[in-house]
Amino acid sequence: MSKLLLAALCALSLAPSAGATELTALERRWLHAALPVLAYSRSLDLPIDVVVQPQAGPNDVAMAMGFAGGRCKLVLSLRGNPDAERVLDGVPSGQQAELIEAMAAHEVGHCWRHAQGDWHALPAGFVETGEERAHDPSLLAASKAMREMRREEGYADLVALAWTQHRYPADYARIYAWLDKVRAAQPAARSGHRSGHDTRAWVGLARDGRRFGAAGKPFEDALPLWREGLLKD
C-alpha cells in the first residue's frame, strides 16, 4: 500500500474490522479511487470513518454509507462478494476509477445531508401534497419511507454528477451515460414500480453538466437541480 493511501486512511479513521496492512488489492483500488472525495470531505470536517468488512453479507453492495454514534460510516463490502464490481461491467479497466470516485461522492452526499441535520427533510418551501389511503397503515409507512429514500438517492446522484463535472468535465458525458444506464436498468424501474433508487427524475435534469454551475461545491451545486427534481418526482 502506498504511504499516501495509508496516511489518508488513518486520518479518516480506518475501522479495525480490516487493518490497513491487510487490505486486498481490490480494496486498495477502490479506496485509492475514493481518496479525492474522502480528502475533500475531511477538509469540510465531515465525520467519516472508513469500514472495510472482512466478509460481505449476501445482499451487501460494494460501497454504502451508514450512520452510527453521530458519525458516517463508509462501508466497503468487497471480500467474498461476487457482485462487488457488477456495476462496472462493460467498462474498460482504465475508465473505472472515475466511476468509483463518483460512487464515493454519491455516498458522501448522504453523509453531508445527515451531518447537516437534513436527512429525509424537504427543503424550505416544499411540502407534500395529496393524500394516500390504505387499509393497512404499514403500507402507508412503507410508501413514505420509499419516497424519502428516493429523494435522498436523487440528491446523492446529483452530488456525484456535480463532483464529476468539477473534476472531469471532459469525461462528464461518459460518466453521466454510465449512471443514467445504471438507473434505467433498475429492476423496479423496468417493472413500472417505483423504488428507492429510481432517481430518473433527477438524473434526467443533469444531462448537461454545465447546469451545476462553476462553484465547484458539489453539495451546494446539487441543490437547485434537486429542488427542481422534487417537483417532477
PDB file of C-alpha atoms in Angstrom, residues 2-216:
ATOM      1  CA  SER A   2       1.321   3.478  -0.817  1.00  0.00           C
ATOM      2  CA  LYS A   3       2.251   5.740   2.095  1.00  0.00           C
ATOM      3  CA  LEU A   4      -0.238   8.311   0.761  1.00  0.00           C
ATOM      4  CA  LEU A   5      -3.123   5.839   0.857  1.00  0.00           C
ATOM      5  CA  LEU A   6      -2.159   4.557   4.299  1.00  0.00           C
ATOM      6  CA  ALA A   7      -1.831   8.070   5.749  1.00  0.00           C
ATOM      7  CA  ALA A   8      -5.113   9.186   4.257  1.00  0.00           C
ATOM      8  CA  LEU A   9      -6.982   6.162   5.574  1.00  0.00           C
ATOM      9  CA  CYS A  10      -5.511   6.554   9.044  1.00  0.00           C
ATOM     10  CA  ALA A  11      -6.601  10.206   9.053  1.00  0.00           C
ATOM     11  CA  LEU A  12     -10.077   9.119   8.069  1.00  0.00           C
ATOM     12  CA  SER A  13     -10.316   6.522  10.850  1.00  0.00           C
ATOM     13  CA  LEU A  14      -9.995   3.155   9.129  1.00  0.00           C
ATOM     14  CA  ALA A  15     -12.080   0.816  11.239  1.00  0.00           C
ATOM     15  CA  PRO A  16     -10.280  -2.162  12.832  1.00  0.00           C
ATOM     16  CA  SER A  17     -12.501  -4.698  11.037  1.00  0.00           C
ATOM     17  CA  ALA A  18      -9.725  -4.968   8.478  1.00  0.00           C
ATOM     18  CA  GLY A  19      -6.337  -3.490   9.335  1.00  0.00           C
ATOM     19  CA  ALA A  20      -4.641  -1.250   6.788  1.00  0.00           C
ATOM     20  CA  THR A  21      -1.879  -3.810   6.193  1.00  0.00           C
ATOM     21  CA  GLU A  22      -4.459  -6.500   5.414  1.00  0.00           C
ATOM     22  CA  LEU A  23      -6.292  -4.708   2.610  1.00  0.00           C
ATOM     23  CA  THR A  24      -6.716  -6.704  -0.580  1.00  0.00           C
ATOM     24  CA  ALA A  25      -5.680  -5.373  -3.971  1.00  0.00           C
ATOM     25  CA  LEU A  26      -9.349  -4.804  -4.834  1.00  0.00           C
ATOM     26  CA  GLU A  27      -9.948  -2.852  -1.626  1.00  0.00           C
ATOM     27  CA  ARG A  28      -6.855  -0.739  -2.237  1.00  0.00           C
ATOM     28  CA  ARG A  29      -8.048   0.030  -5.761  1.00  0.00           C
ATOM     29  CA  TRP A  30     -11.466   1.187  -4.606  1.00  0.00           C
ATOM     30  CA  LEU A  31     -10.101   3.189  -1.686  1.00  0.00           C
ATOM     31  CA  HIS A  32      -7.462   4.833  -3.859  1.00  0.00           C
ATOM     32  CA  ALA A  33     -10.155   5.886  -6.326  1.00  0.00           C
ATOM     33  CA  ALA A  34     -12.264   7.301  -3.482  1.00  0.00           C
ATOM     34  CA  LEU A  35      -9.412   9.266  -1.891  1.00  0.00           C
ATOM     35  CA  PRO A  36     -10.119  12.633  -3.586  1.00  0.00           C
ATOM     36  CA  VAL A  37     -13.688  12.557  -2.285  1.00  0.00           C
ATOM     37  CA  LEU A  38     -12.592  11.494   1.191  1.00  0.00           C
ATOM     38  CA  ALA A  39      -9.918  14.189   1.302  1.00  0.00           C
ATOM     39  CA  TYR A  40     -12.458  16.831   0.301  1.00  0.00           C
ATOM     40  CA  SER A  41     -14.848  15.570   2.970  1.00  0.00           C
ATOM     41  CA  ARG A  42     -12.115  15.777   5.576  1.00  0.00           C
ATOM     42  CA  SER A  43     -11.415  19.390   4.571  1.00  0.00           C
ATOM     43  CA  LEU A  44     -15.051  20.108   5.471  1.00  0.00           C
ATOM     44  CA  ASP A  45     -14.753  18.241   8.789  1.00  0.00           C
ATOM     45  CA  LEU A  46     -17.382  15.686   7.859  1.00  0.00           C
ATOM     46  CA  PRO A  47     -17.285  12.908  10.477  1.00  0.00           C
ATOM     47  CA  ILE A  48     -16.481   9.931   8.246  1.00  0.00           C
ATOM     48  CA  ASP A  49     -14.984   6.578   9.204  1.00  0.00           C
ATOM     49  CA  VAL A  50     -13.978   4.006   6.588  1.00  0.00           C
ATOM     50  CA  VAL A  51     -15.123   0.475   7.408  1.00  0.00           C
ATOM     51  CA  VAL A  52     -13.761  -2.487   5.432  1.00  0.00           C
ATOM     52  CA  GLN A  53     -15.848  -5.569   6.049  1.00  0.00           C
ATOM     53  CA  PRO A  54     -13.845  -8.816   6.440  1.00  0.00           C
ATOM     54  CA  GLN A  55     -16.687 -10.686   4.729  1.00  0.00           C
ATOM     55  CA  ALA A  56     -19.562  -9.290   2.665  1.00  0.00           C
ATOM     56  CA  GLY A  57     -23.112 -10.284   3.514  1.00  0.00           C
ATOM     57  CA  PRO A  58     -25.444 -11.875   0.948  1.00  0.00           C
ATOM     58  CA  ASN A  59     -27.127  -8.587  -0.017  1.00  0.00           C
ATOM     59  CA  ASP A  60     -24.267  -6.140   0.530  1.00  0.00           C
ATOM     60  CA  VAL A  61     -23.294  -3.706  -2.204  1.00  0.00           C
ATOM     61  CA  ALA A  62     -19.652  -2.827  -2.768  1.00  0.00           C
ATOM     62  CA  MET A  63     -19.865   0.632  -1.209  1.00  0.00           C
ATOM     63  CA  ALA A  64     -22.508   2.047   1.102  1.00  0.00           C
ATOM     64  CA  MET A  65     -22.993   4.734   3.742  1.00  0.00           C
ATOM     65  CA  GLY A  66     -24.220   4.063   7.243  1.00  0.00           C
ATOM     66  CA  PHE A  67     -24.589   6.147  10.376  1.00  0.00           C
ATOM     67  CA  ALA A  68     -23.731   5.325  13.976  1.00  0.00           C
ATOM     68  CA  GLY A  69     -22.819   7.343  17.045  1.00  0.00           C
ATOM     69  CA  GLY A  70     -23.132  10.657  15.240  1.00  0.00           C
ATOM     70  CA  ARG A  71     -20.639   9.622  12.572  1.00  0.00           C
ATOM     71  CA  CYS A  72     -20.878   8.495   8.964  1.00  0.00           C
ATOM     72  CA  LYS A  73     -19.577   5.048   8.070  1.00  0.00           C
ATOM     73  CA  LEU A  74     -18.367   4.486   4.513  1.00  0.00           C
ATOM     74  CA  VAL A  75     -18.584   0.699   4.300  1.00  0.00           C
ATOM     75  CA  LEU A  76     -16.738  -1.383   1.713  1.00  0.00           C
ATOM     76  CA  SER A  77     -18.069  -4.912   1.236  1.00  0.00           C
ATOM     77  CA  LEU A  78     -15.758  -6.330  -1.419  1.00  0.00           C
ATOM     78  CA  ARG A  79     -14.412  -9.525   0.131  1.00  0.00           C
ATOM     79  CA  GLY A  80     -16.354 -12.606  -0.776  1.00  0.00           C
ATOM     80  CA  ASN A  81     -18.780 -10.502  -2.803  1.00  0.00           C
ATOM     81  CA  PRO A  82     -19.237 -11.997  -6.285  1.00  0.00           C
ATOM     82  CA  ASP A  83     -21.331  -8.995  -7.348  1.00  0.00           C
ATOM     83  CA  ALA A  84     -18.940  -6.355  -5.994  1.00  0.00           C
ATOM     84  CA  GLU A  85     -17.991  -4.939  -9.381  1.00  0.00           C
ATOM     85  CA  ARG A  86     -21.077  -5.849 -11.371  1.00  0.00           C
ATOM     86  CA  VAL A  87     -21.929  -2.141 -11.578  1.00  0.00           C
ATOM     87  CA  LEU A  88     -18.707  -1.737 -13.602  1.00  0.00           C
ATOM     88  CA  ASP A  89     -19.480  -4.497 -16.090  1.00  0.00           C
ATOM     89  CA  GLY A  90     -18.578  -3.491 -19.630  1.00  0.00           C
ATOM     90  CA  VAL A  91     -16.453  -0.526 -18.535  1.00  0.00           C
ATOM     91  CA  PRO A  92     -12.774  -0.727 -19.588  1.00  0.00           C
ATOM     92  CA  SER A  93     -10.495  -1.065 -16.563  1.00  0.00           C
ATOM     93  CA  GLY A  94      -8.772   2.219 -17.393  1.00  0.00           C
ATOM     94  CA  GLN A  95     -12.063   4.089 -17.083  1.00  0.00           C
ATOM     95  CA  GLN A  96     -13.335   2.578 -13.847  1.00  0.00           C
ATOM     96  CA  ALA A  97     -11.566   4.754 -11.264  1.00  0.00           C
ATOM     97  CA  GLU A  98     -13.640   7.828 -12.105  1.00  0.00           C
ATOM     98  CA  LEU A  99     -16.826   5.787 -11.697  1.00  0.00           C
ATOM     99  CA  ILE A 100     -15.752   4.528  -8.279  1.00  0.00           C
ATOM    100  CA  GLU A 101     -14.918   8.113  -7.364  1.00  0.00           C
ATOM    101  CA  ALA A 102     -18.411   9.181  -8.439  1.00  0.00           C
ATOM    102  CA  MET A 103     -19.894   6.401  -6.294  1.00  0.00           C
ATOM    103  CA  ALA A 104     -17.879   7.661  -3.330  1.00  0.00           C
ATOM    104  CA  ALA A 105     -19.179  11.186  -3.952  1.00  0.00           C
ATOM    105  CA  HIS A 106     -22.718   9.785  -4.002  1.00  0.00           C
ATOM    106  CA  GLU A 107     -22.223   8.103  -0.620  1.00  0.00           C
ATOM    107  CA  VAL A 108     -20.607  11.172   0.918  1.00  0.00           C
ATOM    108  CA  GLY A 109     -23.596  13.162  -0.316  1.00  0.00           C
ATOM    109  CA  HIS A 110     -25.635  11.058   2.109  1.00  0.00           C
ATOM    110  CA  CYS A 111     -23.176  11.916   4.882  1.00  0.00           C
ATOM    111  CA  TRP A 112     -23.480  15.620   4.115  1.00  0.00           C
ATOM    112  CA  ARG A 113     -27.255  15.535   4.390  1.00  0.00           C
ATOM    113  CA  HIS A 114     -27.065  13.585   7.636  1.00  0.00           C
ATOM    114  CA  ALA A 115     -24.418  15.881   9.123  1.00  0.00           C
ATOM    115  CA  GLN A 116     -26.482  18.968   8.264  1.00  0.00           C
ATOM    116  CA  GLY A 117     -29.472  17.509  10.094  1.00  0.00           C
ATOM    117  CA  ASP A 118     -31.462  17.423   6.852  1.00  0.00           C
ATOM    118  CA  TRP A 119     -31.816  13.657   6.451  1.00  0.00           C
ATOM    119  CA  HIS A 120     -35.229  12.883   4.907  1.00  0.00           C
ATOM    120  CA  ALA A 121     -36.245  16.541   5.223  1.00  0.00           C
ATOM    121  CA  LEU A 122     -37.699  18.538   2.354  1.00  0.00           C
ATOM    122  CA  PRO A 123     -36.058  21.903   1.620  1.00  0.00           C
ATOM    123  CA  ALA A 124     -37.648  25.104   2.843  1.00  0.00           C
ATOM    124  CA  GLY A 125     -40.799  25.953   0.903  1.00  0.00           C
ATOM    125  CA  PHE A 126     -41.608  22.341  -0.043  1.00  0.00           C
ATOM    126  CA  VAL A 127     -44.480  20.357   1.433  1.00  0.00           C
ATOM    127  CA  GLU A 128     -46.050  17.089   0.368  1.00  0.00           C
ATOM    128  CA  THR A 129     -49.457  17.424  -1.246  1.00  0.00           C
ATOM    129  CA  GLY A 130     -52.165  14.879  -1.891  1.00  0.00           C
ATOM    130  CA  GLU A 131     -53.297  12.065   0.336  1.00  0.00           C
ATOM    131  CA  GLU A 132     -52.528   8.364   0.250  1.00  0.00           C
ATOM    132  CA  ARG A 133     -55.015   5.866   1.586  1.00  0.00           C
ATOM    133  CA  ALA A 134     -54.651   2.205   2.519  1.00  0.00           C
ATOM    134  CA  HIS A 135     -56.396  -0.211   4.856  1.00  0.00           C
ATOM    135  CA  ASP A 136     -53.030  -1.305   6.211  1.00  0.00           C
ATOM    136  CA  PRO A 137     -51.108   1.564   7.927  1.00  0.00           C
ATOM    137  CA  SER A 138     -47.850  -0.275   7.300  1.00  0.00           C
ATOM    138  CA  LEU A 139     -48.342   0.234   3.560  1.00  0.00           C
ATOM    139  CA  LEU A 140     -48.566   3.991   4.068  1.00  0.00           C
ATOM    140  CA  ALA A 141     -45.442   3.943   6.213  1.00  0.00           C
ATOM    141  CA  ALA A 142     -43.581   1.896   3.598  1.00  0.00           C
ATOM    142  CA  SER A 143     -44.656   4.261   0.826  1.00  0.00           C
ATOM    143  CA  LYS A 144     -43.467   7.277   2.802  1.00  0.00           C
ATOM    144  CA  ALA A 145     -40.136   5.614   3.562  1.00  0.00           C
ATOM    145  CA  MET A 146     -39.694   4.812  -0.143  1.00  0.00           C
ATOM    146  CA  ARG A 147     -40.360   8.431  -1.141  1.00  0.00           C
ATOM    147  CA  GLU A 148     -37.867   9.679   1.407  1.00  0.00           C
ATOM    148  CA  MET A 149     -35.253   7.200   0.257  1.00  0.00           C
ATOM    149  CA  ARG A 150     -35.792   8.122  -3.392  1.00  0.00           C
ATOM    150  CA  ARG A 151     -35.302  11.824  -2.620  1.00  0.00           C
ATOM    151  CA  GLU A 152     -32.057  11.164  -0.778  1.00  0.00           C
ATOM    152  CA  GLU A 153     -30.795   8.931  -3.578  1.00  0.00           C
ATOM    153  CA  GLY A 154     -31.709  11.628  -6.100  1.00  0.00           C
ATOM    154  CA  TYR A 155     -29.738  14.226  -4.180  1.00  0.00           C
ATOM    155  CA  ALA A 156     -26.749  11.889  -3.845  1.00  0.00           C
ATOM    156  CA  ASP A 157     -26.766  11.118  -7.593  1.00  0.00           C
ATOM    157  CA  LEU A 158     -26.689  14.837  -8.304  1.00  0.00           C
ATOM    158  CA  VAL A 159     -23.767  15.277  -5.906  1.00  0.00           C
ATOM    159  CA  ALA A 160     -21.910  12.542  -7.792  1.00  0.00           C
ATOM    160  CA  LEU A 161     -22.577  14.283 -11.093  1.00  0.00           C
ATOM    161  CA  ALA A 162     -21.677  17.728  -9.737  1.00  0.00           C
ATOM    162  CA  TRP A 163     -18.421  16.274  -8.442  1.00  0.00           C
ATOM    163  CA  THR A 164     -17.762  14.728 -11.848  1.00  0.00           C
ATOM    164  CA  GLN A 165     -18.466  17.980 -13.681  1.00  0.00           C
ATOM    165  CA  HIS A 166     -15.981  19.803 -11.461  1.00  0.00           C
ATOM    166  CA  ARG A 167     -13.247  17.143 -11.563  1.00  0.00           C
ATOM    167  CA  TYR A 168     -13.653  15.595 -15.015  1.00  0.00           C
ATOM    168  CA  PRO A 169     -15.588  17.964 -17.284  1.00  0.00           C
ATOM    169  CA  ALA A 170     -14.140  16.363 -20.417  1.00  0.00           C
ATOM    170  CA  ASP A 171     -15.394  12.946 -19.259  1.00  0.00           C
ATOM    171  CA  TYR A 172     -18.740  14.114 -17.924  1.00  0.00           C
ATOM    172  CA  ALA A 173     -20.807  12.765 -20.820  1.00  0.00           C
ATOM    173  CA  ARG A 174     -19.258   9.294 -20.488  1.00  0.00           C
ATOM    174  CA  ILE A 175     -19.746   9.112 -16.724  1.00  0.00           C
ATOM    175  CA  TYR A 176     -23.244  10.535 -16.970  1.00  0.00           C
ATOM    176  CA  ALA A 177     -24.180   7.921 -19.564  1.00  0.00           C
ATOM    177  CA  TRP A 178     -22.958   5.170 -17.230  1.00  0.00           C
ATOM    178  CA  LEU A 179     -25.022   6.446 -14.296  1.00  0.00           C
ATOM    179  CA  ASP A 180     -28.054   7.006 -16.494  1.00  0.00           C
ATOM    180  CA  LYS A 181     -27.764   3.402 -17.720  1.00  0.00           C
ATOM    181  CA  VAL A 182     -27.390   2.081 -14.162  1.00  0.00           C
ATOM    182  CA  ARG A 183     -30.554   3.855 -13.028  1.00  0.00           C
ATOM    183  CA  ALA A 184     -32.535   2.874 -16.129  1.00  0.00           C
ATOM    184  CA  ALA A 185     -31.614  -0.780 -15.529  1.00  0.00           C
ATOM    185  CA  GLN A 186     -33.065  -0.883 -12.010  1.00  0.00           C
ATOM    186  CA  PRO A 187     -35.438  -3.903 -11.890  1.00  0.00           C
ATOM    187  CA  ALA A 188     -38.122  -1.790 -10.216  1.00  0.00           C
ATOM    188  CA  ALA A 189     -37.877   0.801 -12.958  1.00  0.00           C
ATOM    189  CA  ARG A 190     -38.339  -1.845 -15.638  1.00  0.00           C
ATOM    190  CA  SER A 191     -41.420  -3.317 -13.999  1.00  0.00           C
ATOM    191  CA  GLY A 192     -43.063   0.069 -13.578  1.00  0.00           C
ATOM    192  CA  HIS A 193     -42.953   0.085  -9.766  1.00  0.00           C
ATOM    193  CA  ARG A 194     -41.159   2.986  -8.114  1.00  0.00           C
ATOM    194  CA  SER A 195     -38.197   2.061  -5.939  1.00  0.00           C
ATOM    195  CA  GLY A 196     -35.925   3.933  -3.603  1.00  0.00           C
ATOM    196  CA  HIS A 197     -33.255   4.023  -6.309  1.00  0.00           C
ATOM    197  CA  ASP A 198     -35.477   5.308  -9.083  1.00  0.00           C
ATOM    198  CA  THR A 199     -33.710   8.649  -9.441  1.00  0.00           C
ATOM    199  CA  ARG A 200     -34.543   9.271 -13.088  1.00  0.00           C
ATOM    200  CA  ALA A 201     -36.453  12.460 -12.214  1.00  0.00           C
ATOM    201  CA  TRP A 202     -33.143  13.964 -11.071  1.00  0.00           C
ATOM    202  CA  VAL A 203     -30.585  12.284 -13.309  1.00  0.00           C
ATOM    203  CA  GLY A 204     -32.539  13.370 -16.371  1.00  0.00           C
ATOM    204  CA  LEU A 205     -32.099  17.021 -15.382  1.00  0.00           C
ATOM    205  CA  ALA A 206     -28.319  16.768 -15.325  1.00  0.00           C
ATOM    206  CA  ARG A 207     -27.605  15.577 -18.866  1.00  0.00           C
ATOM    207  CA  ASP A 208     -25.758  18.875 -19.407  1.00  0.00           C
ATOM    208  CA  GLY A 209     -23.174  19.128 -16.649  1.00  0.00           C
ATOM    209  CA  ARG A 210     -22.982  22.882 -17.035  1.00  0.00           C
ATOM    210  CA  ARG A 211     -26.291  23.112 -15.221  1.00  0.00           C
ATOM    211  CA  PHE A 212     -24.357  22.663 -11.976  1.00  0.00           C
ATOM    212  CA  GLY A 213     -22.573  25.971 -12.392  1.00  0.00           C
ATOM    213  CA  ALA A 214     -18.916  26.654 -11.727  1.00  0.00           C
ATOM    214  CA  ALA A 215     -18.774  26.958  -7.939  1.00  0.00           C
ATOM    215  CA  GLY A 216     -17.079  23.572  -7.527  1.00  0.00           C
TER     216      GLY A 216
END
